[in-house]
Amino acid sequence: MLKIMIQGIKDGEYDVDISSPTSAIEGFFPEFIGDVRFVGKLRILGKRYTVVGIAECDAQLTCDLSLEEFVEHIKVEIATSFFANNELYYSIQDLSKELKDAEVHIIHEDEKYLDISDDVRQELAINLPMRRIAPKYRDKSFDEIYPQYSAAHTQKDKKASQDETDERWGPLKKLKLN
């Protein structure tokens, strides 16, 4: 879990540097490996807590072109805020999940930690590449990687096969259909 200790901290700005294994964070995508690290700032003003920083983790992916496995370093910006209010905290417990997932997280006034695990997990998952291409193939086209399967090569094969007609079909070519 990625938790920031807030108990006994006064108003101001504080540096945050925390990490956690991906296996310790519930619901993390299986592509992520190793540790998740968050480095940033915590700003406290009254009952408002703002967390801003960078989260990073490695992801083991399979290349869409070559089917080779590679490790991609995923880095995202995180900005989230918390508001400590007991009345809102108890009233939101009865509401639907959509209201619980608001932009501002409502926490109990006696809370000891700010849990940013869900925010980090969601942002990292969103930033997984849709097209997973290994670094050594990123600047190359499919034709450069696999010339034997390129369109130019297959057209040469088709033309060569059209030139080689089976002699058994010769009498049918001589037929005129008029």
PDB file of C-alpha atoms in Angstrom, residues 30-121:
ATOM      1  CA  PRO A  30      -0.225  -8.339 -13.722  1.00  0.00           C
ATOM      2  CA  GLU A  31       2.019  -6.549 -16.249  1.00  0.00           C
ATOM      3  CA  PHE A  32       3.542  -4.438 -13.484  1.00  0.00           C
ATOM      4  CA  ILE A  33       6.582  -5.896 -11.762  1.00  0.00           C
ATOM      5  CA  GLY A  34       8.865  -4.844  -8.941  1.00  0.00           C
ATOM      6  CA  ASP A  35       8.139  -1.845  -6.770  1.00  0.00           C
ATOM      7  CA  VAL A  36       5.939   1.189  -7.300  1.00  0.00           C
ATOM      8  CA  ARG A  37       7.665   4.387  -6.227  1.00  0.00           C
ATOM      9  CA  PHE A  38       6.058   7.741  -5.526  1.00  0.00           C
ATOM     10  CA  VAL A  39       8.074  10.938  -5.091  1.00  0.00           C
ATOM     11  CA  GLY A  40       6.329  14.246  -4.559  1.00  0.00           C
ATOM     12  CA  LYS A  41       4.962  16.839  -2.172  1.00  0.00           C
ATOM     13  CA  LEU A  42       2.253  16.825   0.474  1.00  0.00           C
ATOM     14  CA  ARG A  43       0.613  20.183   1.174  1.00  0.00           C
ATOM     15  CA  ILE A  44      -1.536  20.597   4.265  1.00  0.00           C
ATOM     16  CA  LEU A  45      -3.823  23.570   4.802  1.00  0.00           C
ATOM     17  CA  GLY A  46      -6.324  23.142   7.615  1.00  0.00           C
ATOM     18  CA  LYS A  47      -8.299  19.997   6.880  1.00  0.00           C
ATOM     19  CA  ARG A  48      -7.241  19.855   3.217  1.00  0.00           C
ATOM     20  CA  TYR A  49      -4.433  17.610   2.026  1.00  0.00           C
ATOM     21  CA  THR A  50      -3.023  17.829  -1.484  1.00  0.00           C
ATOM     22  CA  VAL A  51      -0.626  15.242  -2.888  1.00  0.00           C
ATOM     23  CA  VAL A  52       1.284  15.986  -6.102  1.00  0.00           C
ATOM     24  CA  GLY A  53       4.145  13.991  -7.551  1.00  0.00           C
ATOM     25  CA  ILE A  54       5.438  11.319  -9.888  1.00  0.00           C
ATOM     26  CA  ALA A  55       4.692   7.603  -9.631  1.00  0.00           C
ATOM     27  CA  GLU A  56       6.794   5.087 -11.531  1.00  0.00           C
ATOM     28  CA  CYS A  57       6.926   1.356 -12.028  1.00  0.00           C
ATOM     29  CA  ASP A  58       8.269  -1.217 -14.490  1.00  0.00           C
ATOM     30  CA  ALA A  59       5.937  -3.243 -16.677  1.00  0.00           C
ATOM     31  CA  GLN A  60       6.841  -6.486 -18.397  1.00  0.00           C
ATOM     32  CA  LEU A  61       5.174  -6.463 -21.803  1.00  0.00           C
ATOM     33  CA  THR A  62       5.103  -8.662 -24.898  1.00  0.00           C
ATOM     34  CA  CYS A  63       5.979  -7.004 -28.208  1.00  0.00           C
ATOM     35  CA  ASP A  64       3.083  -6.993 -30.679  1.00  0.00           C
ATOM     36  CA  LEU A  65       5.436  -7.383 -33.660  1.00  0.00           C
ATOM     37  CA  SER A  66       8.016  -9.912 -32.501  1.00  0.00           C
ATOM     38  CA  LEU A  67       6.364 -11.545 -29.453  1.00  0.00           C
ATOM     39  CA  GLU A  68       9.537 -10.840 -27.475  1.00  0.00           C
ATOM     40  CA  GLU A  69       9.160  -9.836 -23.843  1.00  0.00           C
ATOM     41  CA  PHE A  70      10.586  -6.492 -22.756  1.00  0.00           C
ATOM     42  CA  VAL A  71      10.453  -4.205 -19.726  1.00  0.00           C
ATOM     43  CA  GLU A  72       8.973  -0.719 -20.130  1.00  0.00           C
ATOM     44  CA  HIS A  73       9.378   1.956 -17.451  1.00  0.00           C
ATOM     45  CA  ILE A  74       6.020   3.685 -16.862  1.00  0.00           C
ATOM     46  CA  LYS A  75       6.078   7.136 -15.259  1.00  0.00           C
ATOM     47  CA  VAL A  76       2.958   9.208 -14.468  1.00  0.00           C
ATOM     48  CA  GLU A  77       2.018  12.413 -12.710  1.00  0.00           C
ATOM     49  CA  ILE A  78      -0.296  12.108  -9.724  1.00  0.00           C
ATOM     50  CA  ALA A  79      -2.393  14.931  -8.299  1.00  0.00           C
ATOM     51  CA  THR A  80      -5.034  14.144  -5.710  1.00  0.00           C
ATOM     52  CA  SER A  81      -6.614  15.846  -2.736  1.00  0.00           C
ATOM     53  CA  PHE A  82      -8.210  14.789   0.512  1.00  0.00           C
ATOM     54  CA  PHE A  83     -10.616  16.589   2.822  1.00  0.00           C
ATOM     55  CA  ALA A  84     -10.979  15.608   6.474  1.00  0.00           C
ATOM     56  CA  ASN A  85     -14.600  16.018   7.558  1.00  0.00           C
ATOM     57  CA  ASN A  86     -16.426  13.575   9.833  1.00  0.00           C
ATOM     58  CA  GLU A  87     -19.960  14.588   8.777  1.00  0.00           C
ATOM     59  CA  LEU A  88     -19.215  14.089   5.087  1.00  0.00           C
ATOM     60  CA  TYR A  89     -17.258  10.919   5.825  1.00  0.00           C
ATOM     61  CA  TYR A  90     -20.196   9.249   7.584  1.00  0.00           C
ATOM     62  CA  SER A  91     -22.794  10.479   5.094  1.00  0.00           C
ATOM     63  CA  ILE A  92     -20.784   9.299   2.073  1.00  0.00           C
ATOM     64  CA  GLN A  93     -20.499   5.787   3.543  1.00  0.00           C
ATOM     65  CA  ASP A  94     -24.199   5.295   2.761  1.00  0.00           C
ATOM     66  CA  LEU A  95     -23.989   6.638  -0.806  1.00  0.00           C
ATOM     67  CA  SER A  96     -23.216   4.826  -4.013  1.00  0.00           C
ATOM     68  CA  LYS A  97     -19.730   3.940  -5.223  1.00  0.00           C
ATOM     69  CA  GLU A  98     -19.792   6.695  -7.867  1.00  0.00           C
ATOM     70  CA  LEU A  99     -19.985   9.373  -5.190  1.00  0.00           C
ATOM     71  CA  LYS A 100     -17.194   7.734  -3.193  1.00  0.00           C
ATOM     72  CA  ASP A 101     -14.891   8.016  -6.216  1.00  0.00           C
ATOM     73  CA  ALA A 102     -15.133  11.807  -6.401  1.00  0.00           C
ATOM     74  CA  GLU A 103     -12.189  14.050  -7.247  1.00  0.00           C
ATOM     75  CA  VAL A 104     -11.712  14.943  -3.585  1.00  0.00           C
ATOM     76  CA  HIS A 105     -11.373  12.001  -1.228  1.00  0.00           C
ATOM     77  CA  ILE A 106     -13.286  12.453   2.002  1.00  0.00           C
ATOM     78  CA  ILE A 107     -11.468  11.030   5.029  1.00  0.00           C
ATOM     79  CA  HIS A 108     -12.107  10.844   8.753  1.00  0.00           C
ATOM     80  CA  GLU A 109     -10.569  13.650  10.826  1.00  0.00           C
ATOM     81  CA  ASP A 110      -8.682  11.116  12.964  1.00  0.00           C
ATOM     82  CA  GLU A 111      -7.127   9.372   9.960  1.00  0.00           C
ATOM     83  CA  LYS A 112      -3.426   8.553  10.381  1.00  0.00           C
ATOM     84  CA  TYR A 113      -2.588   7.922   6.729  1.00  0.00           C
ATOM     85  CA  LEU A 114      -3.515   9.120   3.252  1.00  0.00           C
ATOM     86  CA  ASP A 115      -3.864   6.100   0.977  1.00  0.00           C
ATOM     87  CA  ILE A 116      -2.912   7.030  -2.598  1.00  0.00           C
ATOM     88  CA  SER A 117      -2.723   3.410  -3.820  1.00  0.00           C
ATOM     89  CA  ASP A 118      -5.916   3.545  -5.913  1.00  0.00           C
ATOM     90  CA  ASP A 119      -4.957   6.793  -7.630  1.00  0.00           C
ATOM     91  CA  VAL A 120      -1.491   5.478  -8.480  1.00  0.00           C
ATOM     92  CA  ARG A 121      -2.837   2.111  -9.656  1.00  0.00           C
TER      93      ARG A 121
END
